Each structure stands twice: as structure tokens, then as C-alpha cells.
Coordinates of C-alpha atoms and ligand atoms in Angstrom, one line a residue:
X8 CA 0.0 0.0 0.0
X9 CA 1.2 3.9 -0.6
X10 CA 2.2 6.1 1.8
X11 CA 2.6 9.5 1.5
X12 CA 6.0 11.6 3.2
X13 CA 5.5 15.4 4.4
X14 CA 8.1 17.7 5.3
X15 CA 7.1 21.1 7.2
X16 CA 8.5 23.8 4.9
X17 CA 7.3 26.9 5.3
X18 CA 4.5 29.1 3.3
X19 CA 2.9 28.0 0.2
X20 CA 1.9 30.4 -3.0
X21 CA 0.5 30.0 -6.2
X22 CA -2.6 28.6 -7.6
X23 CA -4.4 25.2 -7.8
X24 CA -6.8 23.5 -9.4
X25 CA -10.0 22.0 -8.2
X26 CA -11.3 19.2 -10.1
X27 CA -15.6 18.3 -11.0
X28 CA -17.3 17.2 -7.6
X29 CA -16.9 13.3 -6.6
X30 CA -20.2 13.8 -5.1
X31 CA -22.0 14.9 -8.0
X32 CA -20.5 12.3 -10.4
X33 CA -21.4 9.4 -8.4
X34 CA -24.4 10.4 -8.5
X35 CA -24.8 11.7 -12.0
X36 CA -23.2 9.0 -13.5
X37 CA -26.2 6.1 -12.5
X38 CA -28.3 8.8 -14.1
X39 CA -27.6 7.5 -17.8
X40 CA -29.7 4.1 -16.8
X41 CA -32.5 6.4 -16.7
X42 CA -32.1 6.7 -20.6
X43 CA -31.5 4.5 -23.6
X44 CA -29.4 7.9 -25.4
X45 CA -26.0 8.2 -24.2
X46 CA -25.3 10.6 -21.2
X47 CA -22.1 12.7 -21.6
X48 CA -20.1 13.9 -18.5
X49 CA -17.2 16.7 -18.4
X50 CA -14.9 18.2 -16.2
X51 CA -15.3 14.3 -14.3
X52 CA -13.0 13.6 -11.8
X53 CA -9.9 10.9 -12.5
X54 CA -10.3 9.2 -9.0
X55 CA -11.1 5.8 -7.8
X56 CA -14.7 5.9 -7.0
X57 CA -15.4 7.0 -10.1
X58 CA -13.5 4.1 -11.4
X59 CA -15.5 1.8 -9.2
X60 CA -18.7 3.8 -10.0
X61 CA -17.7 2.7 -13.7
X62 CA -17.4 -0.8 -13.3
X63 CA -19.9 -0.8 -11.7
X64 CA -22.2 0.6 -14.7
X65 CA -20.6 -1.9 -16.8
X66 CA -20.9 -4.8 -15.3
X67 CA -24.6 -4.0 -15.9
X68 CA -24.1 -4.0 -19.4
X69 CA -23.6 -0.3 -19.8
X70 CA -21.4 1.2 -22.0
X71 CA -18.7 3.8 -19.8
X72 CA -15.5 5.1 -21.9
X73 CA -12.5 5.3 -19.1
X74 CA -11.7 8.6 -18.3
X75 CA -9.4 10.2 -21.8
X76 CA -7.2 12.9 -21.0
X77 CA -10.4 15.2 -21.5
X78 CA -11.6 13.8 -18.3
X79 CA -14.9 12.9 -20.6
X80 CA -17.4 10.1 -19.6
X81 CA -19.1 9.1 -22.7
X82 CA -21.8 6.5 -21.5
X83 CA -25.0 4.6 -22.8
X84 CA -27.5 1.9 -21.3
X85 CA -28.8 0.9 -24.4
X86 CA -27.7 -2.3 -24.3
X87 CA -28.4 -3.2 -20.4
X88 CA -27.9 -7.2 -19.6
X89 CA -29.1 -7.2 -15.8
X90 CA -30.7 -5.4 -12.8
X91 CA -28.7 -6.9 -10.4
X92 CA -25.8 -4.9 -8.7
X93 CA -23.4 -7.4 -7.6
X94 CA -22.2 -7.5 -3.8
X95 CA -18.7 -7.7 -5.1
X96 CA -18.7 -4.0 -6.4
X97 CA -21.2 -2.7 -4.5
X98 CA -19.3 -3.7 -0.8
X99 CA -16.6 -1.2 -2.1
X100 CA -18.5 1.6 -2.2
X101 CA -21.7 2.9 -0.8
X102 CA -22.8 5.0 -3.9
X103 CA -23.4 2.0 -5.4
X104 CA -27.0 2.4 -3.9
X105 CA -27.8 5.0 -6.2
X106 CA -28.2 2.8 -8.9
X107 CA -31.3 1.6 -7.3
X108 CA -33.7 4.4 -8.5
X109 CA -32.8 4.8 -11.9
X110 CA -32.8 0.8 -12.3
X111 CA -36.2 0.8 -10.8
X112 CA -37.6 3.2 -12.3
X113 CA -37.0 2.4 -16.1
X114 CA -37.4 -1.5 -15.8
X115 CA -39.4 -1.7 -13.2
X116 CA -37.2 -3.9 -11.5
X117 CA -33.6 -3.4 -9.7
X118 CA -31.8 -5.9 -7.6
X119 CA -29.3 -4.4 -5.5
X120 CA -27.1 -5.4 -2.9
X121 CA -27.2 -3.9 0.5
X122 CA -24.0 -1.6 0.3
X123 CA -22.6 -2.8 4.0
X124 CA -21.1 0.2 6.4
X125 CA -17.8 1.8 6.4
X126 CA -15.4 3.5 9.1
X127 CA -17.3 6.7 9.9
X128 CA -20.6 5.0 10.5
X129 CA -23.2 1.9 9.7
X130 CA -24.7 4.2 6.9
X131 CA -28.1 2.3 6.7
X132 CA -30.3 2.8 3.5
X133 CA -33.4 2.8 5.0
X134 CA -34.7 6.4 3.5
X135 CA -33.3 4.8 0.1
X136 CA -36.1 1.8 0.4
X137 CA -39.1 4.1 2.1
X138 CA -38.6 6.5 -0.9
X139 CA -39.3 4.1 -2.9
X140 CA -42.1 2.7 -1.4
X141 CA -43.7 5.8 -1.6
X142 CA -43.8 5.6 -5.2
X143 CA -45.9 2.4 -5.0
X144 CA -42.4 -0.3 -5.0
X145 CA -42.4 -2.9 -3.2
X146 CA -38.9 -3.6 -1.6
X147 CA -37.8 -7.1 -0.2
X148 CA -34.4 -7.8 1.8
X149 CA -33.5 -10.9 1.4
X150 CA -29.6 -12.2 0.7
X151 CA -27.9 -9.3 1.2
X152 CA -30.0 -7.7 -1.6
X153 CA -32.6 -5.2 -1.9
X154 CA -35.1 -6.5 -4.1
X155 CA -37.2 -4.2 -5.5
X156 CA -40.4 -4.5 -7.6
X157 CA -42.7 -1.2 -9.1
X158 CA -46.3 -1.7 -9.5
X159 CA -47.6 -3.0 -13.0
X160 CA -48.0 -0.1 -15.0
X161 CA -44.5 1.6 -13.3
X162 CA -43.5 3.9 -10.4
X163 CA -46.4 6.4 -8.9
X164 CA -45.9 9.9 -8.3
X165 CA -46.0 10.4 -4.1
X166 CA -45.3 11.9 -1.2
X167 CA -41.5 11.6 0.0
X168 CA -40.6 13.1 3.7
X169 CA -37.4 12.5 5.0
X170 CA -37.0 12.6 8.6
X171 CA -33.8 14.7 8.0
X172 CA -32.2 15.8 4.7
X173 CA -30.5 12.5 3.7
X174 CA -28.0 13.5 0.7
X175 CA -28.1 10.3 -1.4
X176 CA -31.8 9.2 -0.4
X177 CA -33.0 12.4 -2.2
X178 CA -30.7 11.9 -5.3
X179 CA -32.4 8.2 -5.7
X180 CA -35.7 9.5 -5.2
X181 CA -34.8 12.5 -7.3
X182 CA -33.8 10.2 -9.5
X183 CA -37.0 7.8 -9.6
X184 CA -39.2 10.2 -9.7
X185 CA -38.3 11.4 -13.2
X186 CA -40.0 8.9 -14.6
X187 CA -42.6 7.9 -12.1
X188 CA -46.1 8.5 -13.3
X189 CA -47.5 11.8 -11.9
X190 CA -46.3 13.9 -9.7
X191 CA -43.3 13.5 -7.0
X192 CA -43.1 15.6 -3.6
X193 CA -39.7 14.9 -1.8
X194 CA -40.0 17.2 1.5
X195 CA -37.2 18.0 4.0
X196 CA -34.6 17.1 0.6
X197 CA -31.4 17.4 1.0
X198 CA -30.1 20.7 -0.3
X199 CA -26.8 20.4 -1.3
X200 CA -25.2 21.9 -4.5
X201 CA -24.9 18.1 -6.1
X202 CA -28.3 17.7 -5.8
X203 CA -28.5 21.1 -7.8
X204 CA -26.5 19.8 -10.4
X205 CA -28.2 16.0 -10.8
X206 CA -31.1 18.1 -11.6
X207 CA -29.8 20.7 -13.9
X208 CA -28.7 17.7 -15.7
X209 CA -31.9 15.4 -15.5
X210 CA -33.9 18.7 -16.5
X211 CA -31.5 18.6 -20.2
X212 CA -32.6 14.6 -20.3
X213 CA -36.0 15.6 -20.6
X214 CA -36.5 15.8 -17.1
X215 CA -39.6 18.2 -15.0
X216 CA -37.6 19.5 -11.7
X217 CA -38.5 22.3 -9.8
X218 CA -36.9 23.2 -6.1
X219 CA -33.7 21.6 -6.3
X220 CA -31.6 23.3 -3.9
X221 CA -34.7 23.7 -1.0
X222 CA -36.1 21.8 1.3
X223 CA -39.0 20.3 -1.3
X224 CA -38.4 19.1 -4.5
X225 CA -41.3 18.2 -6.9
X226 CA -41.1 16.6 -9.9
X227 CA -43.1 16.0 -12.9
X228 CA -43.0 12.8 -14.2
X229 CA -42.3 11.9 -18.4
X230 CA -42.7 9.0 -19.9
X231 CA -38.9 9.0 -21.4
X232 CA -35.5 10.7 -21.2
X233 CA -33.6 11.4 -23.7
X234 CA -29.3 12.3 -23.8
X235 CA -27.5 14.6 -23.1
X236 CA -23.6 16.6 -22.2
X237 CA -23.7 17.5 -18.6
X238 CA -20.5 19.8 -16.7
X239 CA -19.6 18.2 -13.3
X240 CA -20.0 21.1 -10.9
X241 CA -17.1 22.1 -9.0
X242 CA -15.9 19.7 -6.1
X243 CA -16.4 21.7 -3.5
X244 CA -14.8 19.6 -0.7
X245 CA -11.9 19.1 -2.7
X246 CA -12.1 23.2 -2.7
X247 CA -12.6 23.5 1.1
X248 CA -9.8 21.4 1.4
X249 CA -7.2 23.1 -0.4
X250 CA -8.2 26.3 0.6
X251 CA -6.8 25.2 4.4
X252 CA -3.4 24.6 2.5
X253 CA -2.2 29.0 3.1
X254 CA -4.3 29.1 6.5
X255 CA -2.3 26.1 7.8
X256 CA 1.5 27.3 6.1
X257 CA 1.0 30.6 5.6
X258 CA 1.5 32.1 1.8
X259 CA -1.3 33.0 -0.2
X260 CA -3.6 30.5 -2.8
X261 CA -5.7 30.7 -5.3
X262 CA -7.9 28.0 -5.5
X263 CA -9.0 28.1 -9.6
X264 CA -12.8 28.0 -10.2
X265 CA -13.8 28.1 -6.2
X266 CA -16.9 30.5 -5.2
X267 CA -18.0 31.9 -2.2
X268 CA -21.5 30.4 -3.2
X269 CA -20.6 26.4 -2.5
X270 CA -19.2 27.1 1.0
X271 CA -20.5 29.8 2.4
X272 CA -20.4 28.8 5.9
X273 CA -17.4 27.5 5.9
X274 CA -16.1 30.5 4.4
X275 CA -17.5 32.4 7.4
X276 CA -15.5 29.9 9.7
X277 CA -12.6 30.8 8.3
X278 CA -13.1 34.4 8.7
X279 CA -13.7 34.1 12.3
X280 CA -9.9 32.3 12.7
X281 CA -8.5 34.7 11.4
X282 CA -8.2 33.4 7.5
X283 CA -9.4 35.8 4.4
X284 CA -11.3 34.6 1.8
X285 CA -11.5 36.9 -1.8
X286 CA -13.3 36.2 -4.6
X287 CA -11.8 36.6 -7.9
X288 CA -12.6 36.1 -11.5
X289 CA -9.9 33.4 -11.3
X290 CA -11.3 31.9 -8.0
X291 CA -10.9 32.0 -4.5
X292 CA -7.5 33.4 -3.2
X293 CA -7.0 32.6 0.4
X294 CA -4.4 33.9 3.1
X295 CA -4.1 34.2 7.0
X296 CA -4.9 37.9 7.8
X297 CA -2.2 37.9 10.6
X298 CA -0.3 35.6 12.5
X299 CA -1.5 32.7 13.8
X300 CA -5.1 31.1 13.7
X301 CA -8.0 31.5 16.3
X302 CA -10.3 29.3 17.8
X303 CA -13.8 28.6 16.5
X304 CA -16.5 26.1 17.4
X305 CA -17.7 23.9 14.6
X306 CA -21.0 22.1 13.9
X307 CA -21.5 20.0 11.0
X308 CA -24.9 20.4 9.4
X309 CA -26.3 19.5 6.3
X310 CA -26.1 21.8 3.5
X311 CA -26.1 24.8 3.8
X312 CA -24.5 24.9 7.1
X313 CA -20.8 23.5 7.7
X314 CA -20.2 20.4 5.5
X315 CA -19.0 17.3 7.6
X316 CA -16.7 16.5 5.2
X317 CA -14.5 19.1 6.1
X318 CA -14.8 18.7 9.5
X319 CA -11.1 16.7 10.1
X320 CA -9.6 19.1 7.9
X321 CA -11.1 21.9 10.0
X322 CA -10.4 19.9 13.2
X323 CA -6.5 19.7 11.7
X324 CA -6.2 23.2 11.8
X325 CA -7.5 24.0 14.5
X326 CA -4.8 22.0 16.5
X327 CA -2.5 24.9 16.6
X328 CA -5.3 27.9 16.7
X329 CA -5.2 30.2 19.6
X330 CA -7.5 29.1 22.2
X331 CA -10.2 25.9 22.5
X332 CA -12.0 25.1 20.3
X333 CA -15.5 22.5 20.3
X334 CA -16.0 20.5 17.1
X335 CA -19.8 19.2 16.9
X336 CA -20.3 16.2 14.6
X337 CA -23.9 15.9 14.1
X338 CA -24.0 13.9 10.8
X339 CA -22.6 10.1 10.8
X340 CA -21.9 9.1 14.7
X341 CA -17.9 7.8 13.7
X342 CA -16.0 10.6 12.1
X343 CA -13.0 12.0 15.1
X344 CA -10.9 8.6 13.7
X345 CA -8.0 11.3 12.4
X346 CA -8.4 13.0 16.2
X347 CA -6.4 10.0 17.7
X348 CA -3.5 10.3 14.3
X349 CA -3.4 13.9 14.6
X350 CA -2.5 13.4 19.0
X351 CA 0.3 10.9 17.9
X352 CA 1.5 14.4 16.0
X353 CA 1.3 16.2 19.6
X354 CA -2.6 17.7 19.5
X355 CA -4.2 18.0 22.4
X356 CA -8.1 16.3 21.3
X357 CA -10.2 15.1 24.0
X358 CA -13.3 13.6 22.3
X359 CA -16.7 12.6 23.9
X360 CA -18.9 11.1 22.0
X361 CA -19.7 13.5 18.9
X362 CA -18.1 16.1 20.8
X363 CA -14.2 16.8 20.0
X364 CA -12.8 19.6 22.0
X365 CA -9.4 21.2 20.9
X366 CA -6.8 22.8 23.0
X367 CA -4.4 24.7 20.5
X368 CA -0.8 23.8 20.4
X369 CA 2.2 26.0 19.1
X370 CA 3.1 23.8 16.3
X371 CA 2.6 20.1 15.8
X372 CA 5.5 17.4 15.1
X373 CA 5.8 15.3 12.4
X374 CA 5.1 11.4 13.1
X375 CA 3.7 8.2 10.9
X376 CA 0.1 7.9 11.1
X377 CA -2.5 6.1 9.5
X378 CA -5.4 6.9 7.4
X379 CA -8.7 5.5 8.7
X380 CA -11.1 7.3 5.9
X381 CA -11.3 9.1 2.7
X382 CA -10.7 12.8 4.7
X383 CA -9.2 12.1 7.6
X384 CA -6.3 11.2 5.0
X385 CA -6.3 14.5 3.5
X386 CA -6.4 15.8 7.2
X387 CA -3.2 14.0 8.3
X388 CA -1.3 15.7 5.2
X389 CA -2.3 19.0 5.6
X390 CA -1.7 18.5 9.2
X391 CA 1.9 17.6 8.0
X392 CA 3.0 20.0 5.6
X393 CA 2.6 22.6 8.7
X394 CA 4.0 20.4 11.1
X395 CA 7.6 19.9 11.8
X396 CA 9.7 17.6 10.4
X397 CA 8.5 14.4 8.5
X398 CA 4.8 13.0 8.5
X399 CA 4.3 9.9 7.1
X400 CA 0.9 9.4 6.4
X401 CA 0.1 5.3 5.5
X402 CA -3.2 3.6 3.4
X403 CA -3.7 6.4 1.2
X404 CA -5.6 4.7 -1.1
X405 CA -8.7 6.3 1.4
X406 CA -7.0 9.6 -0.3
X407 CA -7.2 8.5 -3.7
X408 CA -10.9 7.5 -3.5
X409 CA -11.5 11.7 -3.6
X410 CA -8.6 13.4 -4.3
X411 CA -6.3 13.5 -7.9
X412 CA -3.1 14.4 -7.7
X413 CA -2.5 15.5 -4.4
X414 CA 1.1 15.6 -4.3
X415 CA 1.6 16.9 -7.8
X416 CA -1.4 19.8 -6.8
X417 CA 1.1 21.0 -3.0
X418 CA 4.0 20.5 -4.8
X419 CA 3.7 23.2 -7.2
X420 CA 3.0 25.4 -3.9
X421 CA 6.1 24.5 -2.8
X422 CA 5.0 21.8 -0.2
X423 CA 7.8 19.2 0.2
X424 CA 5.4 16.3 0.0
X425 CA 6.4 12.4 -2.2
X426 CA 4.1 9.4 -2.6
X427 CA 6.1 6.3 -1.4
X428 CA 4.6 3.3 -3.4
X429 CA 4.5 -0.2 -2.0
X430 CA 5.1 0.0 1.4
Ligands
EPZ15 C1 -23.2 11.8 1.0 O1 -23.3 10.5 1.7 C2 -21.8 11.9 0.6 N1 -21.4 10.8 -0.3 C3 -20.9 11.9 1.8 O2 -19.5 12.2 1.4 C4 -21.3 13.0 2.8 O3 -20.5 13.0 3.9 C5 -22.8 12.9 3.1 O4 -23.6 12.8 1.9 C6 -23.3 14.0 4.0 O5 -23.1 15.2 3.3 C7 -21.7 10.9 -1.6 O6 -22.4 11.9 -2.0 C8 -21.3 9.8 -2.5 P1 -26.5 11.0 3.9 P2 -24.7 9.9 2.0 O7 -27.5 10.0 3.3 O8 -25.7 10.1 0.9 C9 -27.8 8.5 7.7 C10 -17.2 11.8 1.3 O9 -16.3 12.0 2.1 N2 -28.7 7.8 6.8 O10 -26.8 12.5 3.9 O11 -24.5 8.5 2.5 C11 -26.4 8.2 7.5 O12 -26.0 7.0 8.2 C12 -18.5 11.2 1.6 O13 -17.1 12.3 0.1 C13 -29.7 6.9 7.3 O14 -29.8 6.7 8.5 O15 -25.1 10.7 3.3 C14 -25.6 9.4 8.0 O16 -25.5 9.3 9.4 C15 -18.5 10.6 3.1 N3 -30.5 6.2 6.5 C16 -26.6 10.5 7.7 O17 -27.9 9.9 7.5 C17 -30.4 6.4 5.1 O18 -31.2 5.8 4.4 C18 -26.3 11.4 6.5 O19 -26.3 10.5 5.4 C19 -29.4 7.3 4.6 C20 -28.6 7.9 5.5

């Protein structure tokens, strides 16, 4: 497995590129079984879900072209062979789910295995399976497998309430709806900009969509969608991220493409320790106003309030802010795993329950750690290039699920950062 080696060295300057959203492709990308045209994808991100996400579509008897240099997913489910997701694929990653809606909702039939848990929490799809049923399916676990049946004549328009804004239950039932007959109501839906973008892109299959991006969501059902060339939105985790990279080193980053609009509450975090954020016409240039960083409390919410998946990163930096500072994670009941990697680097972390309280530090010291989870990785690194001496930061194939390039993306900042293969 690949590690990754970090050397404290000092401020970083220049500008870096943010790639299209993870988050959005995985669930854009099960979009094209809605449709026997092809689906065209740009500005797709070259990372490992997406590969997985691929294989995934093929083994279904889709048609995905691998990633070119254009970062262009040309795909078509013309010629689909089964319904049935296999456990095999689907274990690897929990996305896999949202191949349920779309499969369901064109053949009137999906089988799909039950996706399994991961490190930051048991992720149950129950919302998944009560969407449905509100649109007249009938779902059966048995297996391992979800098996789920629509009524004769196809998916009903209904009511769909979610008992809190569950990101990839509303893309599914987002997704289902399309072609349900009648009319869909998703209430309390998730709000988050990938949503916004699955339905700018269903809406140019044909699709009827209106209040994407609130809390209700209705949809118009059609009897067919056709193709279409969709633009991945910006990732903006992968944004969030690399905007920490000046307010842990110092230096000043542009981060290419980044608005104020995808993060605003984490923007207004970062204000409040002491980081400034400015909006350009190339992006989002980003710099510590003065000296060091300042406590703030943290709660993760759902969109639009502070994403969790910045929440280690955020937690990272705050290890050497000025002052205490009280990290709420509200989302998945698992997620401090990088509080425990970032003491071994000398933080001071005490966590209780979903409660992680940080006492600020001077500087940190490098050490070996491990990554437990796809940001918790990218914490450790960040943690590193600020830290010093050497971190060595082990399993990073967690980093490579969501982020390209890392080390060739610092590097040209000036970070002193190498991926060690093999070890
Ligand atoms: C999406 O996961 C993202 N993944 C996650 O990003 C992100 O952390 C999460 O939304 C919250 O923003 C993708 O988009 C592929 P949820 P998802 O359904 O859809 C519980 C990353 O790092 N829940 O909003 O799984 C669930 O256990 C990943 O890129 C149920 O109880 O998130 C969790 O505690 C990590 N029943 C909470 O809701 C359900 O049926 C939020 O889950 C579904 C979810």
C-alpha cells in the first residue's frame, strides 16, 4: 500500500486546481440508466470511485469510456444485460445504492445489494427503500439484496418526507421520480449543490424538476428521457480542502474556479480564525490575515450549514489555533478517527462522543500515522505540511478514493510532500 511523506517547509503560494465534484458524479453517472441515449459527462474527476462507479455501470451491461485525458465520460445503457448490482462491487463503495432508482424506475425492476457500512458509521439505507415505497415499489431484503419490484404499470408519483435531509436518499428519489407516473413531492430534501446539479442535468434529459436546492423538491414525471452533455460542478470539498493549505502554512492560494456560493459557511468559519477569503474572476485566493489562527466552534450540518466532510480538515487546523476550540459532529456518529493520528503528532483532542474539544498547540511534530477514511487522510497531510519535520501518512488509497493528484497539486505550492509506493 502507498504512503505518503510530508516535510514542514514553510509558506505556500500560487494557484491550484479544483477538479468536478466526486459527489456529484457518483451520482450523476447512474443517471444515464434512466435513458437509452447516451449521457455525456465533463470536467469528471480521475479518482477511484469514479472508477468503481464505472465498473460498476458496466458490469450492468452499460457502455462507460475510461476517463481520456479530457476527463470525458461518454456513456449509454442501451444495451443493459441485468438489474442486479453485484455485492462484489457494491461492498466497495456505498454510492453503489444509487443505482437503485434509476434501475427501478426504467425497468421496473432493480436488484441491489445492501452496500454494507464503512469506518465513519453503519450508513443504513433505509430512506433509500421508504422512498421508494412511496412511489408504490415494493422492496424485499433478502440475501444481502434489496429487491425491489414497481407496480404493473410503473412507479407512482407520491409523497416523500425524510426525517432529516439525507444526501443520497433524495438523489435516488430524485432520480425515480423522473419517470414515475404523476407527480413527485420529496420534502425536507437534501439541499446540497450536487443535488443542484443532478437536476440541472436530468432537466436537459427531458426531465420536469423544480426546487432543487430547497427543502422540497417536486417533480413531474415523463414517460422518457432522452441524452445529453452535462458539466460536473465544481468539487467543492476538494475546494474547502485546499483552501486550508495557506491558512495552515502561511502564503497565499488561489484556489481556480472556487466560489464563495458552494461554502459559504465554511467560508464564514474561516473568517472568524482569522483566514481571508476573496473572490476573484480566477477563484478563491485565500491567506491568513495575521499571524497565527483562532479558535472557533464547529457544527457540522447539512447543506447549507458546515459540511462534515471538512470537519477533520477543519479539526486539523485547528490543532494549533489560539484558544479551544469545540468540534460538533452531528452527521454520521464515527468521524473524530483522524483525532487520535493527529495526537500521535502532539494535539491535544479530547473527544466525547460526537463532541471533540481542541486545545491549541504552538506547532505540531511530524510522526507516521494512518489513514482510517477518505478525509481524515487528507487531514493527516495537511496536518503535515505545517507540522515539523516528516509525517508519514500510511493507506492512502482512502486519499485516492476523492482526491487526484494530491502531491503533484502541493507541490507546485512549494510543499515538500512524495508518494512512497509499495510499502
Ligand atoms: C453523502 O453521503 C456523501 N457521499 C458523503 O460524502 C457526505 O458526507 C454525506 O452525503 C453528507 O453530506 C456521496 O455523495 C457519495 P446521507 P450519504 O444520506 O448520501 C444516515 C465523502 O467523504 N442515513 O446524507 O450516504 C447516514 O448514516 C462522503 O465524500 C440513514 O440513517 O449521506 C448518516 O449518518 C463521506 N439512512 C446521515 O444519514 C439512510 O437511508 C447522512 O447520510 C441514509 C442515510
Amino acid at each position: 500500500m502507498d504512503s505518503i511523506l510530508v516535510t514542514g517547509n514553510g509558506p505556500l503560494n500560487g494557484d491550484i486546481p479544483i477538479a468536478g465534484a466526486k459527489n456529484a458524479c457518483l451520482t450523476l453517472m447512474p443517471a444515464t440508466l434512466l435513458s437509452e441515449d447516451p449521457l455525456t459527462l465533463t470536467n469528471a474527476p480521475r479518482l477511484s470511485d469514479i472508477k468503481t462507479m464505472t465498473a460498476l455501470l458496466q458490469s450492468l451491461g452499460a457502455e462507460v469510456s475510461s476517463l481520456n485525458a479530457g476527463n470525458v465520460l461518454a456513456m449509454s445503457s442501451h444495451g443493459l444485460t441485468t438489474q442486479r448490482a453485484e455485492y462484489d462491487i457494491v461492498r466497495k463503495m456505498r454510492a453503489s445504492i444509487l443505482v437503485l432508482g434509476p434501475l427501478l424506475a426504467r425497468f421496473g425492476y432493480a436488484e441491489v445489494s445492501l452496500p454494507g457500512g464503512c469506518a465513519i458509521g453503519a450508513r443504513p439505507v433505509d430512506l433509500h427503500l421508504k422512498a421508494m415505497e412511496a412511489m408504490g415499489a415494493e422492496m424485499d431484503l433478502r440475501d444481502g439484496y434489496v429487491h425491489a419490484k414497481a407496480p404493473a404499470g410503473g412507479l407512482k408519483g407520491g409523497i416523500v418526507e425524510f426525517p432529516f435531509a439525507s444526501v443520497g436518499a433524495t438523489e435516488n428519489a430524485l432520480m425515480a421520480a423522473t419517470l414515475a407516473k404523476g407527480t413527485t413531492e420529496i420534502r425536507n430534501a437534501a439541499r446540497e449543490p450536487e443535488i443542484v446539479d443532478l437536476a440541472d442535468c436530468l432537466r436537459k434529459m427531458g426531465a420536469q424538476i423544480e426546487g432543487d436546492g430547497t427543502s422540497t423538491i417536486t417533480i413531474q414525471g415523463v414517460d422518457r428521457l432522452g441524452g445529453a452533455t452535462h458539466r460536473v460542478v465544481t468539487d467543492r470539498i476538494e475546494l474547502g480542502t485546499y483552501m486550508l493549505a495557506p491558512a495552515f502554512c502561511g502564503g497565499e492560494v488561489t484556489c481556480l474556479g472556487g466560489k464563495i456560493s458552494l461554502l459559504e459557511a465554511f467560508c464564514e468559519k474561516l473568517d472568524a480564525a482569522g483566514i481571508s477569503v476573496e473572490e476573484t474572476d480566477k477563484g478563491l485566493k485565500v491567506a491568513r490575515k495575521n499571524g497565527r489562527v483562532q479558535a472557533v466552534d464547529v457544527t457540522t450540518e447539512p447543506f447549507p450549514g458546515f459540511p462534515t466532510d471538512l470537519q477533520a480538515q477543519m479539526m486539523a487546523l485547528l490543532c494549533t489555533a489560539e484558544g479551544t476550540s469545540v468540534l460538533e459532529e452531528k452527521i454520521f456518529e464515527n468521524r473524530f478517527m483522524h483525532a487520535p493520528e493527529l495526537v500521535r503528532m502532539g494535539a491535544q483532542i479530547d473527544v466525547q462522543g460526537g463532541t471533540a474539544t481542541v486545545h491549541g498547540v504552538e506547532r505540531l511534530k511530524g510522526a507516521p500515522v494512518m489513514a482510517t477514511d477518505l478525509r481524515a487522510s487528507v487531514s493527516l497531510i495537511l496536518a503535515g505540511l505545517a507540522a515539523e519535520g516528516e509525517t508519514r501518512v500510511s493507506r492512502v488509497y482512502h486519499l485516492d478514493r476523492g482526491y487526484e493528484h494530491v502531491e503533484e497539486k502541493l507541490s507546485a505550492l512549494g510543499a515538500k510532500i512524495e508518494r512512497i509506493s509499495g510499502e
